[in-house]
Tab-separated table of C-alpha atoms in Angstrom:
chain	number	residue	atom	x	y	z
A	7	MET	CA	-33.899	18.753	155.022
A	8	ARG	CA	-36.251	20.359	157.365
A	9	ALA	CA	-35.084	20.315	160.963
A	10	ALA	CA	-37.458	18.335	163.112
A	11	VAL	CA	-39.303	20.277	165.758
A	12	VAL	CA	-38.303	18.858	169.110
A	13	VAL	CA	-40.554	19.589	172.041
A	14	VAL	CA	-38.743	19.620	175.341
A	15	SER	CA	-39.664	20.497	178.823
A	16	ALA	CA	-38.156	23.451	180.662
A	17	ALA	CA	-36.358	21.018	182.970
A	18	LEU	CA	-33.973	19.788	180.240
A	19	SER	CA	-30.459	21.129	180.570
A	20	ALA	CA	-28.732	23.255	177.940
A	21	SER	CA	-26.320	20.411	177.165
A	22	VAL	CA	-29.179	18.011	176.360
A	23	LEU	CA	-30.783	20.609	174.101
A	24	LEU	CA	-27.511	21.053	172.221
A	25	ALA	CA	-27.083	17.316	171.777
A	26	CYS	CA	-30.613	16.958	170.411
A	27	ARG	CA	-30.069	19.776	167.939
A	28	GLU	CA	-26.768	18.365	166.681
A	29	ALA	CA	-28.285	14.899	166.248
A	30	THR	CA	-31.175	16.341	164.270
A	31	GLU	CA	-28.908	18.364	161.963
A	32	THR	CA	-26.557	15.468	161.179
A	33	ALA	CA	-29.095	12.652	160.828
A	34	PRO	CA	-29.288	11.340	157.200
A	35	SER	CA	-32.516	11.856	155.268
A	36	PRO	CA	-34.721	8.869	154.336
A	37	THR	CA	-33.580	9.328	150.721
A	38	ALA	CA	-29.923	9.275	151.716
A	39	ARG	CA	-30.421	6.196	153.892
A	40	THR	CA	-32.106	4.369	151.011
A	41	ALA	CA	-29.325	5.270	148.592
A	42	ALA	CA	-26.645	4.210	151.101
A	43	ALA	CA	-28.361	0.841	151.457
A	44	GLY	CA	-28.211	0.291	147.700
A	45	GLY	CA	-31.885	0.949	147.009
A	46	ALA	CA	-33.501	3.421	144.645
A	47	ALA	CA	-33.884	6.873	146.089
A	48	SER	CA	-37.397	8.246	145.821
A	49	ALA	CA	-38.571	11.840	145.659
A	50	PRO	CA	-40.178	13.292	148.791
A	51	VAL	CA	-43.943	13.029	149.026
A	52	GLY	CA	-45.681	15.831	147.162
A	53	THR	CA	-42.821	16.481	144.699
A	54	SER	CA	-42.186	15.250	141.166
A	55	THR	CA	-39.100	14.884	139.013
A	56	THR	CA	-38.771	16.174	135.452
A	57	ALA	CA	-36.665	14.245	132.954
A	58	GLU	CA	-34.099	16.198	130.989
A	59	GLU	CA	-35.223	16.917	127.427
A	60	PHE	CA	-32.987	16.683	124.394
A	61	GLY	CA	-33.300	17.385	120.683
A	62	GLY	CA	-33.299	15.226	117.581
A	63	LEU	CA	-35.677	12.454	116.581
A	64	ASP	CA	-34.841	10.316	119.611
A	65	GLY	CA	-35.429	13.296	121.870
A	66	PHE	CA	-38.788	13.963	120.239
A	67	ARG	CA	-39.793	10.308	120.628
A	68	ALA	CA	-39.043	10.555	124.344
A	69	PHE	CA	-40.981	13.824	124.615
A	70	ALA	CA	-43.919	12.271	122.724
A	71	PHE	CA	-44.790	10.192	125.801
A	72	LEU	CA	-45.859	13.458	127.448
A	73	ILE	CA	-47.957	14.380	124.398
A	74	ASP	CA	-49.567	10.948	124.479
A	75	GLU	CA	-50.350	11.320	128.182
A	76	ALA	CA	-51.909	14.747	127.600
A	77	ALA	CA	-54.079	13.342	124.791
A	78	GLN	CA	-55.275	10.433	126.912
A	79	THR	CA	-56.036	12.538	129.982
A	80	GLY	CA	-57.510	15.555	128.192
A	81	ASN	CA	-54.829	17.879	129.526
A	82	GLY	CA	-55.147	21.030	127.431
A	83	GLU	CA	-52.889	22.950	129.795
A	84	PHE	CA	-49.958	20.864	128.558
A	85	PHE	CA	-50.212	22.403	125.079
A	86	GLU	CA	-50.834	25.864	126.483
A	87	GLU	CA	-47.736	25.667	128.650
A	88	ARG	CA	-45.586	24.460	125.738
A	89	ALA	CA	-46.839	27.055	123.241
A	90	GLU	CA	-44.340	29.742	122.287
A	91	PRO	CA	-45.839	32.978	120.919
A	92	PRO	CA	-46.145	34.110	118.212
A	93	LEU	CA	-48.017	30.940	117.314
A	94	THR	CA	-49.640	30.296	113.924
A	95	ARG	CA	-52.721	28.123	113.477
A	96	TRP	CA	-53.325	26.726	110.006
A	97	THR	CA	-56.684	25.572	108.629
A	98	GLY	CA	-56.211	24.441	105.067
A	99	ASP	CA	-53.906	27.055	103.531
A	100	VAL	CA	-55.116	29.889	105.764
A	101	GLY	CA	-52.986	30.880	108.746
A	102	SER	CA	-53.883	33.037	111.730
A	103	SER	CA	-52.243	34.073	114.980
A	104	VAL	CA	-53.522	32.370	118.154
A	105	THR	CA	-52.699	32.544	121.850
A	106	PRO	CA	-51.510	29.614	123.978
A	107	ARG	CA	-54.887	29.718	125.767
A	108	GLU	CA	-56.729	29.301	122.464
A	109	VAL	CA	-54.586	26.279	121.654
A	110	SER	CA	-55.671	24.706	124.947
A	111	GLU	CA	-59.324	25.571	124.399
A	112	GLU	CA	-59.360	24.014	120.935
A	113	PHE	CA	-57.890	20.799	122.301
A	114	ILE	CA	-60.524	20.670	125.058
A	115	GLN	CA	-63.272	21.285	122.500
A	116	THR	CA	-61.987	18.328	120.481
A	117	ILE	CA	-62.074	16.169	123.613
A	118	GLU	CA	-65.683	17.206	124.233
A	119	GLN	CA	-66.751	16.459	120.653
A	120	ALA	CA	-64.867	13.162	120.295
A	121	LEU	CA	-66.737	9.873	119.798
A	122	PRO	CA	-64.618	7.148	121.448
A	123	THR	CA	-67.108	4.359	120.638
A	124	VAL	CA	-66.969	5.082	116.881
A	125	ALA	CA	-64.180	3.771	114.635
A	126	ASP	CA	-62.987	3.925	111.027
A	127	GLU	CA	-60.060	2.617	108.959
A	128	PHE	CA	-57.676	4.738	111.037
A	129	GLY	CA	-58.860	3.405	114.373
A	130	SER	CA	-60.831	4.586	117.393
A	131	GLY	CA	-62.655	7.875	117.519
A	132	ALA	CA	-61.049	8.778	120.846
A	133	VAL	CA	-58.537	11.623	120.905
A	134	SER	CA	-55.137	9.984	120.537
A	135	LEU	CA	-51.579	10.505	119.368
A	136	TYR	CA	-51.345	8.691	116.022
A	137	ALA	CA	-47.983	9.449	114.409
A	138	LEU	CA	-44.768	11.469	114.610
A	139	THR	CA	-43.086	13.267	111.726
A	140	LYS	CA	-39.927	15.201	111.040
A	141	ARG	CA	-40.041	17.944	108.452
A	142	ALA	CA	-37.221	17.979	105.916
A	143	GLU	CA	-35.535	21.283	106.681
A	144	GLU	CA	-32.120	22.539	107.708
A	145	GLN	CA	-33.468	23.349	111.152
A	146	PRO	CA	-36.000	20.535	111.410
A	147	ARG	CA	-39.297	20.761	113.165
A	148	TYR	CA	-41.175	17.783	114.471
A	149	GLN	CA	-44.899	17.129	114.397
A	150	ALA	CA	-47.186	15.149	116.665
A	151	ILE	CA	-50.310	14.067	114.789
A	152	VAL	CA	-53.286	13.877	117.159
A	153	THR	CA	-56.588	12.684	115.714
A	154	ALA	CA	-60.184	11.899	116.692
A	155	ILE	CA	-63.605	11.259	115.205
A	156	VAL	CA	-65.807	14.167	116.218
A	157	GLN	CA	-69.314	15.460	115.807
A	158	ASP	CA	-70.172	19.117	116.192
A	159	GLU	CA	-72.889	20.125	118.620
A	160	THR	CA	-75.030	21.342	115.700
A	161	ALA	CA	-78.030	19.056	115.254
A	162	GLY	CA	-77.599	16.733	112.302
A	163	SER	CA	-73.915	17.492	111.800
A	164	PRO	CA	-71.991	14.531	110.328
A	165	LYS	CA	-69.351	12.541	112.146
A	166	HIS	CA	-65.904	13.060	110.718
A	167	ARG	CA	-62.253	12.512	111.536
A	168	THR	CA	-60.275	15.592	112.404
A	169	LEU	CA	-56.591	16.284	112.952
A	170	LEU	CA	-54.653	18.392	115.424
A	171	ILE	CA	-51.069	18.519	114.207
A	172	TYR	CA	-48.793	20.071	116.816
A	173	GLU	CA	-45.461	21.271	115.448
A	174	PHE	CA	-42.558	21.488	117.877
A	175	ALA	CA	-39.019	22.858	117.783
A	176	PHE	CA	-36.291	22.191	120.347
A	177	ARG	CA	-35.202	25.525	121.824
A	178	ILE	CA	-33.257	26.351	124.975
A	179	ASP	CA	-33.209	22.777	126.257
A	180	ARG	CA	-36.968	22.368	125.859
A	181	TRP	CA	-39.533	21.290	123.265
A	182	ARG	CA	-41.677	24.292	122.266
A	183	LEU	CA	-44.953	24.287	120.362
A	184	VAL	CA	-44.534	26.701	117.445
A	185	GLU	CA	-47.354	25.896	114.997
A	186	LEU	CA	-50.706	24.135	114.882
A	187	LEU	CA	-52.426	22.604	111.845
A	188	VAL	CA	-56.115	21.843	112.277
A	189	GLY	CA	-58.968	20.302	110.351
A	190	GLU	CA	-60.235	17.357	108.379
A	191	ASP	CA	-57.768	18.162	105.619
A	192	PRO	CA	-54.822	20.262	106.911
A	193	LEU	CA	-53.084	22.181	104.142
A	194	LEU	CA	-55.419	20.415	101.687
A	195	SER	CA	-53.176	17.336	101.725
A	196	GLY	CA	-55.650	14.613	102.701
A	197	LEU	CA	-56.021	12.314	105.681
A	198	ALA	CA	-54.037	9.539	104.000
A	199	VAL	CA	-50.976	11.796	103.820
A	200	TRP	CA	-50.958	12.537	107.537
A	201	LEU	CA	-52.282	9.252	108.918
A	202	GLY	CA	-50.679	6.955	106.375
A	203	GLY	CA	-47.422	8.761	105.677
A	204	GLU	CA	-48.187	8.499	101.946
A	205	CYS	CA	-46.071	11.418	100.785
A	206	ALA	CA	-42.326	11.022	100.433
A	207	ASP	CA	-41.923	14.742	99.710
A	208	CYS	CA	-43.981	15.908	102.708
A	209	PHE	CA	-41.811	14.539	105.510
A	210	GLY	CA	-38.181	13.853	106.174
A	211	HIS	CA	-39.495	11.062	108.392
A	212	TRP	CA	-42.908	9.604	109.342
A	213	GLU	CA	-43.622	6.889	111.896
A	214	ARG	CA	-46.659	5.467	113.576
A	215	TRP	CA	-46.727	6.245	117.295
A	216	GLN	CA	-45.947	3.073	119.195
A	217	GLY	CA	-49.032	3.406	121.387
A	218	ALA	CA	-51.463	3.888	118.485
A	219	THR	CA	-53.858	1.023	117.834
A	220	LYS	CA	-56.572	0.381	115.295
C-alpha cells in the first residue's frame, strides 16, 4: 500500500510527525477493510485479475470464454499473444510456417470481411466461436472453431462461410496456440464435419459452444 503523502506545516512537532507516519503505515487498506467486514474484496482501480488456467476438457471450456470474448470484440492481439512459435498454418492439406503477428492479422482481416447481417444453416455471418473439439491423441490438443460468412474485397466475389480453427495445447500452466487451420474446407474435410461434428473418427470429442446461436 502506498503511503499517503501528508502535508504538514513547519510548526508541527517531531512527535506529531512520528504519530502521523505510524498511523499511515498501520492503517488497513480499503480491500482489507472490506474483507474484514465480510464483503467481497475488489481489485484496486486500474488493475485486473487473471484466473488460473488448468488443462483437460474442463480447463479448455473455461479458457474458451476468453476465445469467445476475443471473437466478439475483434481482439486479434489475443491470438498473437497466445501463439507459440513455431506455428503451422494449414489451408487444405498444405501447411506453412507463420508468425504470431500473421495469426493476428488474419483474424482481423476476417473481422473486416465478415457479413454479420447475412445468415445460413450454420447461423449468423458474424465472427463467432462455434464449437470446441478434442483431438484423439495421447497428448490431446483442443480446437476452438471460429467461423464467419465473408466476402473478399474483390468486386463480384461470392459470399461464403470460412473457418478459423485454432488448435491449443496446455503447456507450463497456460493454454498455447500451436496450430491454425484456415479456409472454407480445412483439410478437405467439409464444413459439416467441423460445424456439425459429423465425423466420429475426426475428434475424440466435439461440442457446440454454449454461446453459439443460429
